[in-house]
CSV table of C-alpha atoms and ligand atoms in Angstrom, one decimal:
chain,number,residue,atom,x,y,z
A,1,MET,CA,44.4,7.0,67.6
A,2,SER,CA,46.3,3.2,65.9
A,3,GLU,CA,43.0,1.0,66.9
A,4,ARG,CA,41.5,3.9,64.8
A,5,SER,CA,44.1,4.5,62.0
A,6,ASP,CA,43.5,0.8,61.7
A,7,ARG,CA,40.0,0.9,60.7
A,8,PHE,CA,40.2,3.4,58.4
A,9,ALA,CA,42.7,1.2,56.5
A,10,GLY,CA,40.6,-1.8,57.2
A,11,ILE,CA,37.9,0.3,54.9
A,12,ARG,CA,40.1,1.2,52.4
A,13,GLN,CA,41.1,-2.3,51.8
A,14,GLU,CA,37.5,-3.7,51.6
A,15,ILE,CA,36.4,-1.3,49.3
A,16,LEU,CA,39.6,-1.9,47.0
A,17,GLU,CA,38.5,-5.6,47.6
A,18,GLY,CA,35.0,-5.0,46.9
A,19,MET,CA,35.9,-3.4,43.8
A,20,GLU,CA,38.3,-6.0,42.1
A,21,LYS,CA,36.5,-9.1,43.1
A,22,ARG,CA,33.0,-8.5,43.2
A,23,VAL,CA,32.5,-5.2,40.1
A,24,GLU,CA,31.5,-6.3,37.0
A,25,SER,CA,29.4,-3.7,36.1
A,26,ARG,CA,27.9,0.0,36.6
A,27,ALA,CA,25.0,-1.3,38.5
A,28,ALA,CA,27.5,-3.5,40.6
A,29,ALA,CA,30.0,-0.6,41.3
A,30,PHE,CA,26.5,1.7,42.1
A,31,GLU,CA,25.2,-1.1,44.8
A,32,LEU,CA,29.1,-1.4,46.1
A,33,ARG,CA,29.2,2.3,46.7
A,34,LYS,CA,25.9,2.3,48.6
A,35,GLN,CA,27.4,0.1,50.9
A,36,PHE,CA,30.1,2.9,52.0
A,37,LEU,CA,29.2,6.2,50.4
A,38,ASP,CA,25.4,6.0,51.4
A,39,SER,CA,24.8,8.5,53.9
A,40,LYS,CA,22.2,6.7,55.7
A,41,THR,CA,23.1,3.2,55.8
A,42,GLY,CA,26.7,3.2,54.5
A,43,LYS,CA,29.7,2.1,56.5
A,44,ILE,CA,31.4,5.8,56.1
A,45,GLY,CA,28.3,7.6,56.5
A,46,GLN,CA,27.7,6.1,59.7
A,47,MET,CA,30.7,7.0,60.9
A,48,MET,CA,29.7,10.2,60.4
A,49,LYS,CA,26.9,9.5,63.0
A,50,GLU,CA,29.6,8.5,65.6
A,51,MET,CA,31.1,11.8,66.0
A,52,LYS,CA,28.9,12.8,68.6
A,53,ASN,CA,30.3,9.9,70.8
A,54,ILE,CA,34.2,10.7,70.1
A,55,ALA,CA,35.9,12.9,73.0
A,56,PRO,CA,35.3,16.7,72.2
A,57,GLU,CA,39.7,17.3,71.5
A,58,GLU,CA,39.3,14.3,68.8
A,59,ARG,CA,36.6,15.3,67.2
A,60,ALA,CA,38.2,17.4,64.9
A,61,SER,CA,40.6,15.3,63.7
A,62,PHE,CA,38.2,12.0,63.2
A,63,GLY,CA,35.9,14.6,61.3
A,64,LYS,CA,39.1,15.5,59.0
A,65,SER,CA,39.9,11.6,58.2
A,66,VAL,CA,36.3,10.5,58.2
A,67,ASN,CA,36.3,13.2,55.4
A,68,GLU,CA,39.7,12.2,53.8
A,69,LEU,CA,38.3,8.6,53.7
A,70,LYS,CA,34.9,9.8,52.4
A,71,GLU,CA,36.8,11.7,49.4
A,72,TRP,CA,39.3,9.0,48.7
A,73,ALA,CA,36.3,6.9,48.6
A,74,GLN,CA,34.3,9.4,45.9
A,75,GLN,CA,37.3,9.5,44.2
A,76,LYS,CA,38.1,5.4,43.3
A,77,PHE,CA,34.0,4.9,42.8
A,78,ALA,CA,34.2,7.8,40.3
A,79,GLU,CA,36.9,6.1,38.4
A,80,LEU,CA,35.6,3.0,38.6
A,81,ASP,CA,32.2,3.8,37.0
A,82,GLU,CA,34.0,5.4,34.4
A,83,LYS,CA,36.3,1.8,33.8
A,84,MET,CA,32.7,0.1,33.9
A,85,LYS,CA,31.1,2.9,31.2
A,86,ALA,CA,33.9,2.5,29.1
A,87,LYS,CA,33.8,-1.5,29.7
A,88,GLU,CA,30.1,-1.7,28.8
A,89,LEU,CA,30.1,0.3,25.6
A,90,ARG,CA,33.2,-2.1,24.4
A,91,LEU,CA,30.9,-4.9,25.4
A,92,ARG,CA,27.5,-3.1,23.5
A,93,TYR,CA,30.2,-1.8,20.3
A,94,GLU,CA,31.0,-6.0,20.5
A,95,LEU,CA,27.3,-6.9,20.4
A,96,GLU,CA,26.0,-4.5,18.1
A,97,LYS,CA,29.2,-5.5,15.4
A,98,ILE,CA,27.8,-6.3,12.2
A,99,ASP,CA,29.9,-7.9,9.4
A,100,VAL,CA,29.0,-6.2,6.1
A,101,THR,CA,30.6,-9.3,4.1
A,102,MET,CA,27.2,-11.4,5.2
A,103,PRO,CA,25.2,-12.4,2.4
A,104,ALA,CA,22.1,-10.7,2.8
A,105,GLU,CA,19.1,-12.4,3.5
A,106,GLU,CA,16.8,-12.8,0.3
A,107,ARG,CA,13.6,-10.8,0.2
A,108,GLU,CA,10.7,-11.8,-2.4
A,109,THR,CA,9.2,-8.9,-4.0
A,110,GLY,CA,6.1,-8.2,-4.9
A,111,ASN,CA,4.4,-7.4,-8.1
A,112,LEU,CA,1.2,-5.5,-9.0
A,113,HIS,CA,-1.8,-7.7,-9.6
A,114,PRO,CA,-2.6,-8.7,-13.4
A,115,VAL,CA,-5.7,-6.2,-13.9
A,116,THR,CA,-4.0,-3.5,-11.7
A,117,GLN,CA,-1.1,-3.7,-14.4
A,118,ILE,CA,-3.5,-3.6,-17.3
A,119,ARG,CA,-5.2,-0.7,-16.0
A,120,ASN,CA,-2.2,0.8,-15.6
A,121,GLN,CA,-1.3,0.4,-19.1
A,122,LEU,CA,-4.6,1.7,-20.2
A,123,MET,CA,-4.3,4.7,-18.8
A,124,ASP,CA,-0.9,5.6,-19.8
A,125,ILE,CA,-2.2,4.7,-23.4
A,126,PHE,CA,-4.9,6.6,-23.1
A,127,VAL,CA,-3.4,9.7,-20.6
A,128,GLY,CA,-1.1,9.6,-23.8
A,129,MET,CA,-3.6,10.5,-26.7
A,130,GLY,CA,-5.1,13.3,-23.9
A,131,PHE,CA,-7.8,11.7,-21.8
A,132,GLU,CA,-8.5,12.7,-18.3
A,133,VAL,CA,-9.3,10.3,-15.5
A,134,ALA,CA,-12.6,10.1,-13.9
A,135,GLN,CA,-13.6,8.2,-11.0
A,136,THR,CA,-15.9,5.5,-10.8
A,137,ARG,CA,-18.3,4.5,-8.1
A,138,GLU,CA,-18.8,0.7,-6.8
A,139,ILE,CA,-22.6,2.0,-5.4
A,140,GLU,CA,-25.2,3.8,-7.6
A,141,LYS,CA,-27.8,5.1,-7.8
A,142,ASP,CA,-30.6,3.1,-10.6
A,143,TYR,CA,-30.6,6.4,-12.5
A,144,TYR,CA,-27.0,6.4,-13.3
A,145,ASN,CA,-26.4,3.0,-13.7
A,146,PHE,CA,-29.5,2.3,-16.3
A,147,GLU,CA,-32.1,4.8,-16.9
A,148,ALA,CA,-30.3,8.2,-17.9
A,149,LEU,CA,-27.9,5.4,-19.7
A,150,ASN,CA,-31.8,4.9,-21.9
A,151,ILE,CA,-32.3,1.9,-20.5
A,152,PRO,CA,-36.0,2.7,-18.3
A,153,LYS,CA,-37.1,0.1,-15.6
A,154,ASP,CA,-38.9,-2.3,-17.9
A,155,HIS,CA,-36.3,-2.3,-20.5
A,156,PRO,CA,-35.5,-5.9,-21.8
A,157,ALA,CA,-31.7,-4.4,-21.7
A,158,ARG,CA,-31.6,-4.6,-17.5
A,159,ASP,CA,-31.3,-8.9,-18.0
A,160,MET,CA,-28.3,-8.2,-20.1
A,161,GLN,CA,-26.9,-7.5,-16.3
A,162,ASP,CA,-27.6,-9.6,-13.3
A,163,THR,CA,-27.9,-6.9,-10.8
A,164,PHE,CA,-27.2,-7.2,-6.8
A,165,TYR,CA,-29.9,-4.3,-5.9
A,166,LEU,CA,-29.3,-2.7,-2.6
A,167,SER,CA,-32.5,-1.3,-2.2
A,168,PRO,CA,-35.2,-0.3,-5.2
A,169,GLU,CA,-32.8,2.9,-5.9
A,170,PHE,CA,-29.1,1.8,-5.3
A,171,LEU,CA,-27.5,-1.1,-6.2
A,172,LEU,CA,-23.6,-2.3,-6.6
A,173,ALA,CA,-22.9,-0.8,-10.3
A,174,THR,CA,-23.1,-3.3,-13.3
A,175,GLN,CA,-21.1,-1.3,-15.7
A,176,THR,CA,-18.4,1.5,-15.7
A,177,SER,CA,-21.3,3.2,-18.1
A,178,ALA,CA,-22.7,5.6,-15.1
A,179,ALA,CA,-19.2,7.3,-15.2
A,180,GLN,CA,-20.6,8.7,-18.5
A,181,ILE,CA,-23.7,10.4,-17.3
A,182,HIS,CA,-21.5,11.8,-13.9
A,183,THR,CA,-18.6,13.4,-16.6
A,184,MET,CA,-21.5,15.0,-18.8
A,185,GLU,CA,-23.5,16.1,-15.8
A,186,LYS,CA,-20.2,18.1,-14.8
A,187,LYS,CA,-18.1,18.9,-17.6
A,188,LYS,CA,-19.1,20.7,-21.1
A,189,PRO,CA,-17.7,19.3,-24.1
A,190,PRO,CA,-14.8,19.1,-25.6
A,191,ILE,CA,-14.8,15.7,-23.0
A,192,LYS,CA,-12.2,13.0,-23.1
A,193,ILE,CA,-12.1,10.9,-20.2
A,194,VAL,CA,-11.5,7.3,-19.6
A,195,ALA,CA,-12.9,6.0,-16.0
A,196,ALA,CA,-11.4,3.8,-13.1
A,197,PRO,CA,-10.8,1.7,-11.3
A,198,GLY,CA,-13.9,0.0,-12.5
A,199,LYS,CA,-15.1,-2.4,-10.0
A,200,VAL,CA,-18.2,-3.8,-11.6
A,201,PHE,CA,-20.5,-6.5,-9.8
A,202,ARG,CA,-23.4,-8.9,-11.6
A,203,SER,CA,-24.4,-12.0,-9.6
A,204,ASP,CA,-23.5,-14.6,-12.6
A,205,ASP,CA,-20.4,-17.5,-11.7
A,206,ASP,CA,-18.4,-19.7,-13.9
A,207,ALA,CA,-15.0,-20.3,-16.0
A,208,THR,CA,-15.5,-17.0,-17.6
A,209,HIS,CA,-17.4,-15.0,-15.2
A,210,SER,CA,-16.7,-13.6,-11.9
A,211,PRO,CA,-19.4,-11.7,-10.2
A,212,MET,CA,-16.8,-8.9,-9.2
A,213,PHE,CA,-14.4,-7.7,-12.2
A,214,HIS,CA,-13.3,-4.6,-13.7
A,215,GLN,CA,-14.2,-2.5,-16.9
A,216,MET,CA,-12.5,1.3,-17.9
A,217,GLU,CA,-15.3,3.0,-19.2
A,218,GLY,CA,-14.0,5.7,-22.4
A,219,LEU,CA,-16.0,8.9,-23.2
A,220,VAL,CA,-15.0,11.4,-25.6
A,221,VAL,CA,-17.8,13.7,-26.8
A,222,ASP,CA,-17.4,17.2,-29.4
A,223,LYS,CA,-18.3,18.1,-32.7
A,224,LYS,CA,-18.5,15.9,-35.2
A,225,ILE,CA,-17.2,13.2,-33.8
A,226,THR,CA,-17.9,9.6,-35.5
A,227,LEU,CA,-17.1,5.8,-35.8
A,228,CYS,CA,-14.3,6.8,-37.6
A,229,ASP,CA,-12.2,8.6,-34.3
A,230,LEU,CA,-13.2,5.0,-32.0
A,231,LYS,CA,-12.0,2.8,-34.8
A,232,GLY,CA,-8.6,4.6,-35.1
A,233,MET,CA,-8.4,5.7,-31.4
A,234,LEU,CA,-9.3,1.5,-30.7
A,235,ASP,CA,-6.4,0.5,-33.2
A,236,LEU,CA,-4.0,2.4,-31.7
A,237,PHE,CA,-4.7,0.7,-28.3
A,238,VAL,CA,-5.0,-2.3,-29.4
A,239,LYS,CA,-1.3,-2.5,-30.8
A,240,LYS,CA,0.2,-1.1,-28.0
A,241,ILE,CA,-1.4,-3.7,-25.6
A,242,PHE,CA,-1.2,-6.8,-27.8
A,243,GLY,CA,1.1,-6.0,-30.3
A,244,GLU,CA,2.1,-4.0,-33.2
A,245,GLU,CA,0.4,-6.5,-36.2
A,246,THR,CA,-3.0,-6.1,-34.6
A,247,THR,CA,-6.1,-4.6,-36.3
A,248,THR,CA,-9.5,-4.3,-35.1
A,249,ARG,CA,-13.0,-5.1,-36.6
A,250,LEU,CA,-16.0,-3.8,-35.8
A,251,ARG,CA,-19.2,-5.5,-35.6
A,252,PRO,CA,-22.8,-4.2,-35.6
A,253,SER,CA,-24.7,-5.0,-32.0
A,254,TYR,CA,-27.1,-3.3,-29.6
A,255,PHE,CA,-26.4,-1.2,-26.6
A,256,PRO,CA,-29.2,0.8,-25.3
A,257,PHE,CA,-26.8,4.2,-24.4
A,258,THR,CA,-25.2,4.0,-28.1
A,259,GLU,CA,-26.5,3.9,-31.5
A,260,PRO,CA,-25.1,2.6,-33.5
A,261,SER,CA,-23.6,0.4,-31.6
A,262,VAL,CA,-20.3,-2.1,-32.1
A,263,GLU,CA,-18.4,-5.2,-31.0
A,264,VAL,CA,-14.7,-5.0,-31.2
A,265,ASP,CA,-12.8,-7.7,-32.2
A,266,VAL,CA,-9.0,-7.8,-32.6
A,267,SER,CA,-7.4,-10.2,-34.9
A,268,CYS,CA,-5.8,-13.0,-33.2
A,269,TYR,CA,-2.5,-11.9,-31.9
A,270,ALA,CA,-1.6,-15.8,-31.0
A,271,CYS,CA,-2.0,-17.1,-34.8
A,272,GLY,CA,-2.1,-13.5,-36.2
A,273,GLY,CA,-5.6,-14.2,-37.9
A,274,LYS,CA,-5.0,-17.8,-39.3
A,275,GLY,CA,-7.3,-19.1,-36.5
A,276,CYS,CA,-6.2,-21.1,-34.0
A,277,LYS,CA,-6.8,-22.5,-30.3
A,278,LEU,CA,-7.2,-18.8,-28.8
A,279,CYS,CA,-9.9,-17.4,-31.4
A,280,LYS,CA,-11.5,-20.5,-32.1
A,281,GLY,CA,-10.3,-20.8,-35.7
A,282,THR,CA,-12.0,-17.3,-36.4
A,283,GLY,CA,-8.6,-15.0,-36.8
A,284,TRP,CA,-10.5,-12.9,-34.4
A,285,ILE,CA,-11.1,-12.2,-30.5
A,286,GLU,CA,-13.6,-10.1,-28.7
A,287,LEU,CA,-12.6,-7.5,-27.0
A,288,LEU,CA,-14.6,-4.8,-26.0
A,289,GLY,CA,-18.4,-2.7,-26.7
A,290,ALA,CA,-18.7,0.4,-27.9
A,291,GLY,CA,-20.5,2.8,-29.9
A,292,ILE,CA,-21.9,6.3,-30.8
A,293,VAL,CA,-23.1,7.9,-27.7
A,294,ASN,CA,-26.8,7.7,-28.0
A,295,ASN,CA,-28.9,11.2,-28.7
A,296,LYS,CA,-31.1,10.6,-25.9
A,297,VAL,CA,-28.1,9.9,-23.0
A,298,LEU,CA,-26.3,13.5,-24.4
A,299,GLU,CA,-30.2,15.2,-23.7
A,300,ASN,CA,-30.3,13.4,-20.1
A,301,CYS,CA,-27.2,14.7,-19.2
A,302,GLY,CA,-28.3,18.4,-21.3
A,303,ILE,CA,-25.8,18.1,-23.9
A,304,ASP,CA,-27.4,19.7,-27.4
A,305,SER,CA,-27.1,16.7,-29.8
A,306,GLU,CA,-27.7,18.6,-32.8
A,307,GLN,CA,-24.1,20.4,-32.3
A,308,TYR,CA,-22.1,17.7,-30.6
A,309,SER,CA,-22.1,13.7,-31.1
A,310,GLY,CA,-20.1,11.2,-28.4
A,311,LEU,CA,-18.0,8.0,-28.9
A,312,ALA,CA,-18.2,5.9,-25.9
A,313,PHE,CA,-16.0,1.8,-25.2
A,314,GLY,CA,-16.5,-0.1,-22.4
A,315,ILE,CA,-12.7,-2.4,-22.0
A,316,GLY,CA,-13.2,-5.5,-19.6
A,317,LEU,CA,-9.6,-5.3,-17.8
A,318,ASP,CA,-9.6,-8.6,-16.9
A,319,ARG,CA,-11.0,-10.0,-20.3
A,320,THR,CA,-7.8,-7.9,-21.5
A,321,ALA,CA,-5.7,-9.3,-18.6
A,322,MET,CA,-7.0,-13.1,-19.4
A,323,LEU,CA,-6.4,-12.7,-23.5
A,324,LYS,CA,-3.3,-11.0,-23.2
A,325,TYR,CA,-1.2,-13.0,-20.3
A,326,GLY,CA,-3.0,-16.4,-21.6
A,327,ILE,CA,-5.2,-16.9,-18.5
A,328,GLY,CA,-7.8,-19.6,-19.3
A,329,ASN,CA,-9.8,-19.0,-15.9
A,330,VAL,CA,-11.4,-16.0,-14.4
A,331,LYS,CA,-11.0,-17.8,-11.1
A,332,LEU,CA,-7.4,-17.3,-11.2
A,333,LEU,CA,-7.4,-14.0,-11.2
A,334,PHE,CA,-9.1,-13.4,-7.6
A,335,GLU,CA,-7.4,-16.6,-5.7
A,336,SER,CA,-4.5,-15.0,-5.2
A,337,ASP,CA,-1.9,-17.7,-6.1
A,338,LEU,CA,1.4,-16.5,-6.0
A,339,ARG,CA,2.5,-19.4,-8.5
A,340,VAL,CA,0.2,-17.6,-10.7
A,341,LEU,CA,0.4,-14.0,-9.8
A,342,SER,CA,4.4,-13.8,-9.6
A,343,GLN,CA,4.3,-15.2,-13.2
A,344,ILE,CA,3.0,-11.7,-14.7
A,345,ASN,CA,5.1,-8.9,-14.3
A,346,ASP,CA,4.4,-6.1,-17.3
A,347,ASN,CA,5.5,-2.9,-15.4
B,401,LIG,N1,-21.4,-1.2,-20.4
B,401,LIG,C1,-21.3,-2.3,-21.3
B,401,LIG,C2,-21.0,-3.4,-20.8
B,401,LIG,O1,-20.8,-3.7,-19.6
B,401,LIG,C3,-20.0,-2.0,-22.1
B,401,LIG,C4,-20.3,-0.9,-22.7
B,401,LIG,C5,-20.7,-1.0,-24.9
B,401,LIG,C6,-19.6,0.4,-22.6
B,401,LIG,C7,-20.8,0.1,-25.3
B,401,LIG,C8,-19.9,1.4,-23.5
B,401,LIG,C9,-20.5,1.0,-24.7
B,401,LIG,O2,-19.6,2.5,-23.5
B,401,LIG,O3,-20.5,2.1,-25.7
B,401,LIG,O4,-21.3,-4.6,-21.3
């Protein structure tokens, strides 16, 4: 009997010592528990199996003692598990502690590309005057880019724009003016749209020309639209972009899709018109092309040119950005050099 109770006491001792010395985590506690309580390999589990070798009269008291030991061990391990759980939680809190007084890591915020800024500013201005925004396309049919705009196949005006052809029928848009045709095919007058985003392509590459650049097209079609409407609207637009003192002048020009056609200059906002480096001493800077929509273009879209007239304009966004922000080389706009781009933040 006493030999047996020594053995029970020994196991209790072993458990307590094991718990004290070896257990630092829940996983270790679980491992230790297995050594005693696993029903097949655990020391207490195996004692159950000894039962069949024990004299029948002692079996009941042996069984009782083993059960007591098992319950005691289960209780101890449950307590240990709780303790380890709490300890691991404390450790985690310690590890995840953050110092809210620590200065934050500085992060640079980006800004919109200058061309996007100009596009947004123009859209705001024209939407403010009641214009709707239409979409431009990067790939156009020859018909929309040229033919419907009164530039037939062998027209010399095609030389004004070096075209990237994709096939005899399709090409990369050389101008946003195709948006005029798409709009007039879908909508009846009154029409008042600007078209964006305005990516256009020409086989042209130097300090002031990039093979890909941006335009914004404007079109107004209604009864009794005249050049005065155009001038008034453009005056308002340049004041908002270049400053209150800026004015415009119209010079005769030629575009097949407008008649009359004009080139619009702005008074030099750098020298106020006195003449400086920016305006090459003339006091004026060339800004955009515009005009009264050619009757042929209206008729091509099924609009009665006896009843309606229109005005159209095409603004170079890259050119406007270069003028407004004093950028001398168009390449600077497309090289993604943050030293340049981060200086221009108007929005
Ligand atoms: N599409 C012309 C160009 O790319 C610009 C232009 C001129 C647009 C006159 C117009 C316009 O709408 O009326 O050179």
